[in-house]
Short mmCIF file of C-alpha atoms in Angstrom, two decimals:
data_model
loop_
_atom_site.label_atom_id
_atom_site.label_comp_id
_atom_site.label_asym_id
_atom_site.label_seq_id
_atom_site.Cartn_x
_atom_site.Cartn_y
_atom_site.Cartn_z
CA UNK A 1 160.69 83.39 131.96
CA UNK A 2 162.74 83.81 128.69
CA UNK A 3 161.31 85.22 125.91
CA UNK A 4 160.93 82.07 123.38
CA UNK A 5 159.26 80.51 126.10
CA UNK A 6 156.77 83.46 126.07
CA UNK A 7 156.54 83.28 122.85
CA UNK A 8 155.83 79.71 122.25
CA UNK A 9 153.12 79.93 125.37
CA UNK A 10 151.70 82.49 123.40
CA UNK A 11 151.80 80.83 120.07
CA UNK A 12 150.36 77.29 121.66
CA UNK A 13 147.24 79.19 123.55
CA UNK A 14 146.60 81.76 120.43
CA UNK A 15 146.46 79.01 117.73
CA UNK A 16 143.80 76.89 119.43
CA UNK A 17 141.70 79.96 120.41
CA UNK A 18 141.68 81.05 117.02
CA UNK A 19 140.52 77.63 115.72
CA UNK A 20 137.49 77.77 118.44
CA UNK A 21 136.59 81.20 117.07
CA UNK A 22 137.14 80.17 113.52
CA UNK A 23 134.54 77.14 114.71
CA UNK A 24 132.30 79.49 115.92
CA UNK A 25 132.15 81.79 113.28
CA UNK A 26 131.39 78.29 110.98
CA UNK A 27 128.64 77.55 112.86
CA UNK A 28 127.03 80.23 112.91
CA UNK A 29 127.49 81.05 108.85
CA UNK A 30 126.40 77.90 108.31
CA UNK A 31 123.37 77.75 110.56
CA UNK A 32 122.09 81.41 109.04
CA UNK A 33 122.83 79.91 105.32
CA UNK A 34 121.18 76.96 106.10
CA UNK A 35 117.92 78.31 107.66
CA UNK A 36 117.57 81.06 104.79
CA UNK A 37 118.03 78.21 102.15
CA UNK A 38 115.24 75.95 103.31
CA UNK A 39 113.05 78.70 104.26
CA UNK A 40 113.23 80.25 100.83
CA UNK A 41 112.38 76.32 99.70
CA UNK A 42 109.55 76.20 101.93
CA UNK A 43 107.91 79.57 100.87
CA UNK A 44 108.49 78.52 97.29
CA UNK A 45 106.56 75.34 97.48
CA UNK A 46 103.79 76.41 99.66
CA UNK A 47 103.28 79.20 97.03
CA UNK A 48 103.39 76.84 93.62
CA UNK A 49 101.43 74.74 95.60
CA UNK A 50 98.61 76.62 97.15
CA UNK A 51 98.56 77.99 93.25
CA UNK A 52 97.57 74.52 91.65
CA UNK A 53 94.94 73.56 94.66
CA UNK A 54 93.54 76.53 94.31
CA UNK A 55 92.30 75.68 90.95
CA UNK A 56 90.91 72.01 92.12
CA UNK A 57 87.41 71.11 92.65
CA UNK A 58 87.73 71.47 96.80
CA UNK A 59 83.90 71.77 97.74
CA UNK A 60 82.95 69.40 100.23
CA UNK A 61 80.37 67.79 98.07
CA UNK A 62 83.29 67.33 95.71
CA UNK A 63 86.23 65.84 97.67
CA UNK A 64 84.11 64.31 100.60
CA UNK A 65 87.49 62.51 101.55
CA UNK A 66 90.76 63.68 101.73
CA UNK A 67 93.57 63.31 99.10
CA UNK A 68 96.23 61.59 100.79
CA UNK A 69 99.59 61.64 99.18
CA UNK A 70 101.44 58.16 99.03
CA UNK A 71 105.17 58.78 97.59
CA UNK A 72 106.02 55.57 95.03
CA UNK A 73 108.69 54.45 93.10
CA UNK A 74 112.59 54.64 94.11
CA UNK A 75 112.64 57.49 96.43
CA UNK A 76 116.64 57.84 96.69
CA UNK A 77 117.39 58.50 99.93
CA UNK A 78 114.64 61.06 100.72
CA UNK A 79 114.09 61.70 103.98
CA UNK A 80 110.08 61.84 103.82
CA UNK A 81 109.85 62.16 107.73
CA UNK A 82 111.34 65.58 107.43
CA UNK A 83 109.34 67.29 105.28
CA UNK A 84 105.22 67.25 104.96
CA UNK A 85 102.72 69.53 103.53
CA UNK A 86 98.86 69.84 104.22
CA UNK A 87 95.51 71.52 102.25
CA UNK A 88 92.60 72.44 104.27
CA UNK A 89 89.07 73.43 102.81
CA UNK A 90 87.56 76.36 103.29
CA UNK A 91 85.62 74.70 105.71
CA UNK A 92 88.49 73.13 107.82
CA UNK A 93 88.14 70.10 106.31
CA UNK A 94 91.79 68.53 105.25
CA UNK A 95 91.66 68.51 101.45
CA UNK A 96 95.19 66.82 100.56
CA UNK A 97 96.90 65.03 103.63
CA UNK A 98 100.43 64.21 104.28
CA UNK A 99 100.71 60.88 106.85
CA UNK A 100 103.50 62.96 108.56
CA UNK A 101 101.65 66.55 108.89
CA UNK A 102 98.54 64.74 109.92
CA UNK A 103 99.52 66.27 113.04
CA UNK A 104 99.66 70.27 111.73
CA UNK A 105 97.68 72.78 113.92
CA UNK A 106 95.06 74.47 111.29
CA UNK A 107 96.16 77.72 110.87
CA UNK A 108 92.89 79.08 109.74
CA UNK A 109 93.55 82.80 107.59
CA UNK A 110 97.45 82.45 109.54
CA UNK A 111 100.53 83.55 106.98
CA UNK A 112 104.00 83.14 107.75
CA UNK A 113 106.30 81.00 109.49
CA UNK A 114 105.97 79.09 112.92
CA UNK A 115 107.95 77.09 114.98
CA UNK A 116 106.22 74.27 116.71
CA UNK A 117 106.52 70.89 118.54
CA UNK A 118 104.49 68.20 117.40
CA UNK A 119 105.12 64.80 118.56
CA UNK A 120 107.79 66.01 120.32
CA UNK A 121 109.69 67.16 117.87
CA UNK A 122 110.12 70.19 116.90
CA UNK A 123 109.30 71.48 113.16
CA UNK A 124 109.31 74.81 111.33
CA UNK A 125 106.33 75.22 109.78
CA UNK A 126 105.30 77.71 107.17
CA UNK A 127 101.30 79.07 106.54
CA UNK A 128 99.62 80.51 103.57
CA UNK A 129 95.63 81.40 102.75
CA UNK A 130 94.20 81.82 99.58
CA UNK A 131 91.67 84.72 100.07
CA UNK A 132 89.64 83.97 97.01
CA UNK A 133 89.13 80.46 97.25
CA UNK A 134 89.65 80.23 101.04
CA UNK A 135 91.87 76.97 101.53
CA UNK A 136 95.16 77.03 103.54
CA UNK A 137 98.16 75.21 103.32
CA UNK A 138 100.84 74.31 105.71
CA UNK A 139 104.15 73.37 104.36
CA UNK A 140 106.55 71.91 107.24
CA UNK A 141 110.17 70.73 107.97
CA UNK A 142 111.28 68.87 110.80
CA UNK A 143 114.34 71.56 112.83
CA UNK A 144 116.13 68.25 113.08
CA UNK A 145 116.74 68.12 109.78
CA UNK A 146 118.56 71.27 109.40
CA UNK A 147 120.58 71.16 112.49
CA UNK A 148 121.60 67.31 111.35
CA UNK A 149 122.86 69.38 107.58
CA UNK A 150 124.68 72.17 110.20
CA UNK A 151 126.60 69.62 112.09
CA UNK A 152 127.68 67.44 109.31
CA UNK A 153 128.83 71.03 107.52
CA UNK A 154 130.77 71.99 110.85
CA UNK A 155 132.18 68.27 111.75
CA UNK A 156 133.76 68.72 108.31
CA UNK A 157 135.50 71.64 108.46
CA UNK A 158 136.52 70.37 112.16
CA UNK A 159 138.15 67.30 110.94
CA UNK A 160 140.90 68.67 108.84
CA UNK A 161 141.94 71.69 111.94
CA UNK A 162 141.95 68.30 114.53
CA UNK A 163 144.10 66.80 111.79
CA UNK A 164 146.17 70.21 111.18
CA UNK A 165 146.19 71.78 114.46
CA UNK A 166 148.89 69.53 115.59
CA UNK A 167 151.16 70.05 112.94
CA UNK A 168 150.61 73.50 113.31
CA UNK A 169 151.42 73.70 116.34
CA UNK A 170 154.53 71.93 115.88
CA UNK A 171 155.70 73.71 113.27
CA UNK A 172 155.11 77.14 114.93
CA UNK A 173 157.50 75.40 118.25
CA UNK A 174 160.08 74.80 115.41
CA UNK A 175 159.67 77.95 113.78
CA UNK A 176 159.35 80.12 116.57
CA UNK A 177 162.79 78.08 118.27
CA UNK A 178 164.30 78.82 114.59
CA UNK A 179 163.76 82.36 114.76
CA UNK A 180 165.13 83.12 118.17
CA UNK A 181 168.22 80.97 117.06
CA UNK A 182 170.19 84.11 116.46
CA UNK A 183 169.67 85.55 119.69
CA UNK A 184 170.75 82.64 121.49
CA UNK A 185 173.96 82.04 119.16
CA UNK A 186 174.57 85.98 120.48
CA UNK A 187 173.84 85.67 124.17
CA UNK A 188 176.32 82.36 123.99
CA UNK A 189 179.24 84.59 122.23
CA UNK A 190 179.07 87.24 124.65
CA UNK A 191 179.31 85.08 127.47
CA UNK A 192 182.20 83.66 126.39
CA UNK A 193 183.98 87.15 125.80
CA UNK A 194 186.86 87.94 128.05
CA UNK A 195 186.11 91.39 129.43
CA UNK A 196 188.66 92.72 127.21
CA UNK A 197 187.21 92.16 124.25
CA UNK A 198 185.48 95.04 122.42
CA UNK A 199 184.99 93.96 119.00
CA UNK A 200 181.86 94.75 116.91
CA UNK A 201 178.88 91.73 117.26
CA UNK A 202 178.45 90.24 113.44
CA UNK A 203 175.45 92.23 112.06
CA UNK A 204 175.44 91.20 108.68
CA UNK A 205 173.85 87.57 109.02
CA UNK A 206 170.93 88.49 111.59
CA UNK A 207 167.88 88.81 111.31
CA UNK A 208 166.22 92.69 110.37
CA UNK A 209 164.72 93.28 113.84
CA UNK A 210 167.95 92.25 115.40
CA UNK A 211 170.04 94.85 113.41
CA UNK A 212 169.05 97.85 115.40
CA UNK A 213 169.72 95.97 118.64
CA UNK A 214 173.16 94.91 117.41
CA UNK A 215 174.03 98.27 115.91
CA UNK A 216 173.01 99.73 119.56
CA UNK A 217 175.11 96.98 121.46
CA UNK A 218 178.13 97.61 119.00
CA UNK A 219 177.98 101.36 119.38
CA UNK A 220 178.20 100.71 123.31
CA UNK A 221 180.88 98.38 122.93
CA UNK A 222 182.69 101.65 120.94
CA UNK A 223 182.04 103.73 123.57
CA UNK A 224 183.01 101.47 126.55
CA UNK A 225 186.27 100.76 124.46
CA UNK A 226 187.00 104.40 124.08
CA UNK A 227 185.59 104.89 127.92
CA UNK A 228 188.25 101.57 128.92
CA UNK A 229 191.28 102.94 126.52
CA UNK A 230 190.76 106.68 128.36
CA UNK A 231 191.16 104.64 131.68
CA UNK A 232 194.27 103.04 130.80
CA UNK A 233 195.98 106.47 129.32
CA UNK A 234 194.70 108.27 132.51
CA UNK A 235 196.30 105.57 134.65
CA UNK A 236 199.36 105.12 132.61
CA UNK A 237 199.55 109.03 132.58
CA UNK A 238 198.59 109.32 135.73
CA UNK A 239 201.55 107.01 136.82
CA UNK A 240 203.97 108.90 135.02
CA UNK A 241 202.85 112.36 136.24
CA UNK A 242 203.09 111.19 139.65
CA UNK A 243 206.35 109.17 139.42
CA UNK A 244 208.43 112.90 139.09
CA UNK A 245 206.60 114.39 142.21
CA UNK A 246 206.66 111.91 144.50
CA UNK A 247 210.99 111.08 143.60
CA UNK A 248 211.66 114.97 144.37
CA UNK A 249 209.73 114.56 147.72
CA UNK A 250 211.48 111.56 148.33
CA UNK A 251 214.51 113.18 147.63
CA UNK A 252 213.73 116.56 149.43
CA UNK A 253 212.92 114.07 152.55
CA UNK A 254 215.66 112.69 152.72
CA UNK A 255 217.97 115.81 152.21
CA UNK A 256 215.36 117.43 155.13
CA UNK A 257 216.46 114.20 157.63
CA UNK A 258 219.78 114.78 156.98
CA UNK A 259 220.05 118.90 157.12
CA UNK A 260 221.90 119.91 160.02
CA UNK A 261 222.38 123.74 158.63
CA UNK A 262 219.11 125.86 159.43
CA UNK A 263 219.05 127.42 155.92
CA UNK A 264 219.11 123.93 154.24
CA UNK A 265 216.35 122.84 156.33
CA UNK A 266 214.04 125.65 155.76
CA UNK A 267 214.64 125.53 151.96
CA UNK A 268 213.99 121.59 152.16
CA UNK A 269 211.04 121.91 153.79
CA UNK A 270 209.90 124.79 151.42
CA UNK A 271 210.38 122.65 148.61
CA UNK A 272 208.16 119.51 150.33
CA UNK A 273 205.67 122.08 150.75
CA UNK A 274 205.39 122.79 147.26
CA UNK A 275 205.56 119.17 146.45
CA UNK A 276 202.88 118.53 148.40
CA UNK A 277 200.65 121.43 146.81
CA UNK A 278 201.94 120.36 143.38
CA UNK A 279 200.64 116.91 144.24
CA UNK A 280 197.43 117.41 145.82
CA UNK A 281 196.38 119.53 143.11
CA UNK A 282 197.46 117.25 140.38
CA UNK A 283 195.51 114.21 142.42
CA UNK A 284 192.57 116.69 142.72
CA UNK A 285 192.61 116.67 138.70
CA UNK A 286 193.18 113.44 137.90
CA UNK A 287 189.97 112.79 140.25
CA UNK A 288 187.91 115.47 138.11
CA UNK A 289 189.16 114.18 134.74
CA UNK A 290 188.14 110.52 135.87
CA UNK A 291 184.67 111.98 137.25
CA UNK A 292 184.38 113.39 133.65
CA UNK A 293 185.09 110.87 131.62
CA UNK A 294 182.68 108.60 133.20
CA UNK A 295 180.34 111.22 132.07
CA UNK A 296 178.31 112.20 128.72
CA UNK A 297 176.48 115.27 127.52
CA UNK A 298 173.67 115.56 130.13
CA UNK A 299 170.26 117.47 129.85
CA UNK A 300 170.00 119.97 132.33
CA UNK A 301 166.91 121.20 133.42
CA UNK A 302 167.49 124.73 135.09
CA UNK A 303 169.24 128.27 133.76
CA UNK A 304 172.39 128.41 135.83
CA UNK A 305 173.28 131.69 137.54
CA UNK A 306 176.76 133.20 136.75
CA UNK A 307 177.28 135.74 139.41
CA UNK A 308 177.35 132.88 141.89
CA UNK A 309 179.50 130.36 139.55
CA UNK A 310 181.77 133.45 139.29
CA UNK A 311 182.33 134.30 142.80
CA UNK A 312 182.87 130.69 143.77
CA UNK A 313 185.36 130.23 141.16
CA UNK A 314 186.80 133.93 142.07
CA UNK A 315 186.67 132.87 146.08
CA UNK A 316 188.62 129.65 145.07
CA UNK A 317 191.33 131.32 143.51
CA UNK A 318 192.14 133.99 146.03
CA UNK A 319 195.18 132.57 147.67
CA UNK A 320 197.08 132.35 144.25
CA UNK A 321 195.91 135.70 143.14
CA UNK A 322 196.88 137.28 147.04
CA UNK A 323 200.28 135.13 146.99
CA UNK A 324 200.97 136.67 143.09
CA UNK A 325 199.26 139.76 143.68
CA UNK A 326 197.16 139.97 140.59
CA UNK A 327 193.62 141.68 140.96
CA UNK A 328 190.79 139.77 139.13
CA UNK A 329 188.12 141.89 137.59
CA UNK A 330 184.90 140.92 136.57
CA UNK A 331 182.74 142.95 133.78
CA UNK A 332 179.05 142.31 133.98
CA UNK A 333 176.77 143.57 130.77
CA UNK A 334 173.71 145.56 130.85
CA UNK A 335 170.72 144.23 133.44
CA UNK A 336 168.81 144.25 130.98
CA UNK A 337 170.79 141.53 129.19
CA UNK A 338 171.86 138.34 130.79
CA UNK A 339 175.17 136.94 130.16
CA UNK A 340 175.40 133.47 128.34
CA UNK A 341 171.87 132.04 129.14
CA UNK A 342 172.25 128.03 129.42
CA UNK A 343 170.85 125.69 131.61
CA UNK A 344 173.95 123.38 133.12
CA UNK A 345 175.47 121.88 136.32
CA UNK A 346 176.64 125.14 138.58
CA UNK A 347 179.30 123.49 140.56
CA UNK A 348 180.81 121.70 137.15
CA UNK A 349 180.89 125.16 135.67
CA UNK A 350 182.87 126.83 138.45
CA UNK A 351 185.27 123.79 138.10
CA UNK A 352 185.40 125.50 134.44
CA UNK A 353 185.88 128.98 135.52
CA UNK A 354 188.12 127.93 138.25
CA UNK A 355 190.49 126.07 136.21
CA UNK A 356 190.86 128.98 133.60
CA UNK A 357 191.20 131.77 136.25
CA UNK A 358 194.08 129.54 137.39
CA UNK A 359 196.01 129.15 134.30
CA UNK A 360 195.41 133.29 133.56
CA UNK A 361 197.19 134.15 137.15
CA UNK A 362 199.88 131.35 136.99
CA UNK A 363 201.20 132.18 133.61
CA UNK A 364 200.35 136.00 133.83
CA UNK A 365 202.96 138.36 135.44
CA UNK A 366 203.07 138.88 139.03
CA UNK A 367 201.56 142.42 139.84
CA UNK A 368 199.29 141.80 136.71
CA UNK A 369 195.68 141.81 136.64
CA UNK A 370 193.06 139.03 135.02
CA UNK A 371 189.65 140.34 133.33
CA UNK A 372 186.76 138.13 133.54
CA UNK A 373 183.94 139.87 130.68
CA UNK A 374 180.31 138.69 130.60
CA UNK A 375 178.14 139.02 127.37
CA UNK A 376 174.90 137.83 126.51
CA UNK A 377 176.96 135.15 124.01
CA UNK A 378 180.08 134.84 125.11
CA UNK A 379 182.30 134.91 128.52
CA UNK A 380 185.97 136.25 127.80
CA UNK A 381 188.76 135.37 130.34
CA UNK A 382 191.98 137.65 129.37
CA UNK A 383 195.52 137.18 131.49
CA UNK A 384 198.25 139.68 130.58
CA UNK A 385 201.03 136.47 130.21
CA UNK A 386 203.03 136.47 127.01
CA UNK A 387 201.12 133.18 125.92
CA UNK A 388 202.27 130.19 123.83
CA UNK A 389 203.11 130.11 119.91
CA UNK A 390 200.29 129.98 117.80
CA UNK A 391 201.31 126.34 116.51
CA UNK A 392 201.04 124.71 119.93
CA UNK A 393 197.31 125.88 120.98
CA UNK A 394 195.79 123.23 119.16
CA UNK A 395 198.09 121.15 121.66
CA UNK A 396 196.37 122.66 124.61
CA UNK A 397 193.69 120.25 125.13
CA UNK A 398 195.79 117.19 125.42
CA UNK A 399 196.01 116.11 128.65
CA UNK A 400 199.27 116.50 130.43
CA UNK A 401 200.54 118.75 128.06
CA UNK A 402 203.19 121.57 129.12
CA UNK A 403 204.14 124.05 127.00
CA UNK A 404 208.11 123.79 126.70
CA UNK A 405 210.05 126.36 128.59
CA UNK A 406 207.24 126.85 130.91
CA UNK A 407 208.73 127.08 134.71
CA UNK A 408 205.23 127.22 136.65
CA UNK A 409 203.75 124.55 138.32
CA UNK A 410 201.03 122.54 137.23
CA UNK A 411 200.02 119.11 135.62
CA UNK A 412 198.79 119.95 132.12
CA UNK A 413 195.16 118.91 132.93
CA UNK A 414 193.67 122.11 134.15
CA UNK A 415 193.11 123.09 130.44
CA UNK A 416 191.59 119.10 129.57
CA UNK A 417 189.47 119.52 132.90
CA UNK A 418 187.77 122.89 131.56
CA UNK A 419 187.14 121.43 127.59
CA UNK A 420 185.32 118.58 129.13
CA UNK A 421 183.29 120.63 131.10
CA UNK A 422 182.75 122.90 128.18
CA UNK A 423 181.81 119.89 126.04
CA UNK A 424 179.67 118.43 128.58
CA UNK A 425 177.52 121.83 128.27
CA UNK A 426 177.73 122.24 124.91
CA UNK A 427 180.18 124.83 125.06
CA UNK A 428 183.09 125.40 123.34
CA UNK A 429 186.70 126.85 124.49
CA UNK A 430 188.63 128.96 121.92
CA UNK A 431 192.12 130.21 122.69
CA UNK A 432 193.49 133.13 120.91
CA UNK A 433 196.52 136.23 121.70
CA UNK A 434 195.62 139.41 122.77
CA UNK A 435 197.45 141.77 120.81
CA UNK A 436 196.50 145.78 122.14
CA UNK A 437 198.50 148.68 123.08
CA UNK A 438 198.01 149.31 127.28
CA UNK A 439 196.00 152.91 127.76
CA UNK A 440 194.85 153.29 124.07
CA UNK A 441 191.40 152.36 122.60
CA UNK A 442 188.66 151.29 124.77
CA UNK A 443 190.19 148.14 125.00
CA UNK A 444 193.30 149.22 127.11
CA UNK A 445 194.06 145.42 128.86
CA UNK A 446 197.00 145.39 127.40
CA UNK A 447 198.56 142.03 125.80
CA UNK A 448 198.01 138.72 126.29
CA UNK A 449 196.05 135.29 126.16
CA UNK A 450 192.74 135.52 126.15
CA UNK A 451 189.57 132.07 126.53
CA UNK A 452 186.45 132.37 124.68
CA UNK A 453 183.29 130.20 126.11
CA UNK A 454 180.37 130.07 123.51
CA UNK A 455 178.04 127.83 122.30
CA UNK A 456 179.68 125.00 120.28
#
């Protein structure tokens, strides 16, 4: 179900039941104004009246008959069978009479009101007793009456909502179809997008509440057109990276089918071997860096533990550091202090490591040696390589980039790979040159690049 046809089922139940509750609520104003109006009329008279009899001659040698009260002249349109009133003596005896409260119960030394039936109707009547002079009077209204006045006051504030409850109800449909006119107008325009087509949903027209859902929906449009342009540079980068590779092994194969000379062979097929290596490992990263793009900052939930992220990483670069013969050592601080304290993913973090303990035995000597220090703030990875000039290390996170002159092989994403990790944490990677004298200080590494992870 769509939501302006919620909305307009909504609108078309809530509008009559608040008209039935709005009725109800009349009613019953009405009916409790009503009843306190002619109650306060009917205590009134009884008391003005039982105030003047009281003062008549009302013995029974006096009045032997009964006054009995004849209305005369043009009575309007008095409703006489409504209303009727009645004296008694002292004795019982009725001293004035109305012909319609002929019928009253005596109610003897009674005060107060009473609701009764007489003739089968019913009437509320109202008693009073003079103490001094002992009549009683009865002043009484026929219910009928008042519930006649309480219909006639509802039916006419009725009318006009059975008049108006149509209209409203139509104009609500329209007004309600009106307002979701926007979001219709966008759900049509993005439908008729091409998938290409990244540009920024018109916000200034629309509606207030609609202006935080269009500033979300244009800020994911930004980020799945950045997301969609890093595809396209990894694939066009991709293509080119892999175009140089893959003509050398091409080339090397077809020098290796041809090789008749044992040395030729052999070198051939040392040189596919490499290209193989060189290949897999530059697919391997282009798999990573598309993994990690796909990616945002996450929130992890657990402390990661470096000595294992360290000995993965260290265990994954043993057959470079064996086939260059550089020792890796690892500096630990104090147990008392832990070394970097974050919560992140472990195996994303030796991908980190990995890649940096890579680049440090690559571009280090052969023979050398490659530090790995642990603080409580920072990790330090330091090679003994002669580094790059200080103007190209802001170049270093670009992906596929090379330093110039540099006759190792690799694909220029290692470094990319490791910020993204870094960033991904909430890390940060700082490169810098190492610049100490071997065997003097207590720093005696020696020369050379060193990595800085920290907290961004």
């Amino acid at each position: 179900m769509t939501l302006q046809r919620r909305l307009i089922i909504a609108v078309l139940l809530a509008a009559p039941l608040a008209w039935m509750l709005t009725i109800a609520a009349t009613y019953w104003r009405a009916h409790h104004e009503i009843n306190e109006l002619y109650d306060t009329d009917m205590v009134r008279l009884a008391g003005q009246t039982i105030a003047v009899a009281a003062l008549l001659p009302h013995s029974d040698a006096a009045q032997a008959a009964p006054l009995v009260i004849e209305p005369k002249g043009d009575l309007g349109n008095a409703g006489l069978d409504n209303v009727a009133l009645t004296i008694w003596r002292a004795s019982g005896e009725p001293l004035v009479v109305d012909p319609v409260a002929g019928q009253f119960p005596r109610g003897g030394d009674r005060d107060g009101f009473v609701d009764s039936v007489i003739n089968g109707a019913p009437w509320r009547l109202y008693y009073v007793h003079d103490e001094k002079s002992g009549i009683s009077l009865a002043v009484g209204q026929r219910m009928g009456e008042r519930d006649e006045l309480i219909l006639a006051y509802v039916i006419s504030q009725i009318v006009p909502w059975l008049i108006g409850l149509p209209i409203l109800l139509a104009l609500l449909y329209y007004s309600v179809r009106r307002a979701l006119r926007p979001m219709t107008q966008i759900s049509s325009g993005l439908e008729r997008r091409s998938p290409d087509d990244q540009t920024p949903l018109p916000e200034e027209d629309a509606p207030g509440e609609l202006r935080a859902l269009l500033r979300a929906m244009n800020g994911l449009l930004r980020r799945v057109g950045r997301l969609i342009d890093q595809e396209r540079r990894l694939t066009a980068d991709a293509a080119h990276e892999l175009r140089t590779p893959l003509a050398a092994l091409r080339a090397q194969w077809e020098v290796l089918q041809r090789a008749d000379d044992g040395d030729v062979k052999r070198e051939s097929e040392e040189r596919v071997t490499r290209g193989l290596e060189r290949l897999d490992r530059l697919v391997s990263q282009l798999l990573t860096m598309a993994r990690l793009d796909s990616t945002t900052r996450a929130n992890f939930g657990h402390q990661v533990n470096w000595r294992t992220i360290i000995d993965q990483a260290v265990s994954d670069c043993l057959w470079l550091s064996n086939r260059r013969d550089v020792d890796i050592d690892v500096e630990w601080p104090d147990k008392s202090q832990a070394p970097l304290p974050i919560a992140g993913d472990t195996d994303a973090l030796a991908i980190l490591l990995r890649n940096l303990l890579d680049n440090a035995i690559r571009y280090g000597p052969c023979g050398g040696r490659v530090r790995v220090v642990l603080t409580p703030t920072r990790i330090f990875v330091d090679d003994q390589g002669e580094g790059i000039d200080a103007d190209l290390l802001p170049r270093l996170g670009d992906r596929f980039f090379r330093a110039a002159g540099n006759q190792e092989a690799g694909s220029g994403l290692g470094v990319s790979i490791a910020m993204r990790i870094a960033q991904n944490h909430g890390l940060v990677l700082r490169y810098s040159k190492r610049e100490t004298q071997p065997g003097h200080g207590p720093d005696a590494f020696g020369n050379g690049m060193r990595v800085t992870l920290m907290r961004g």
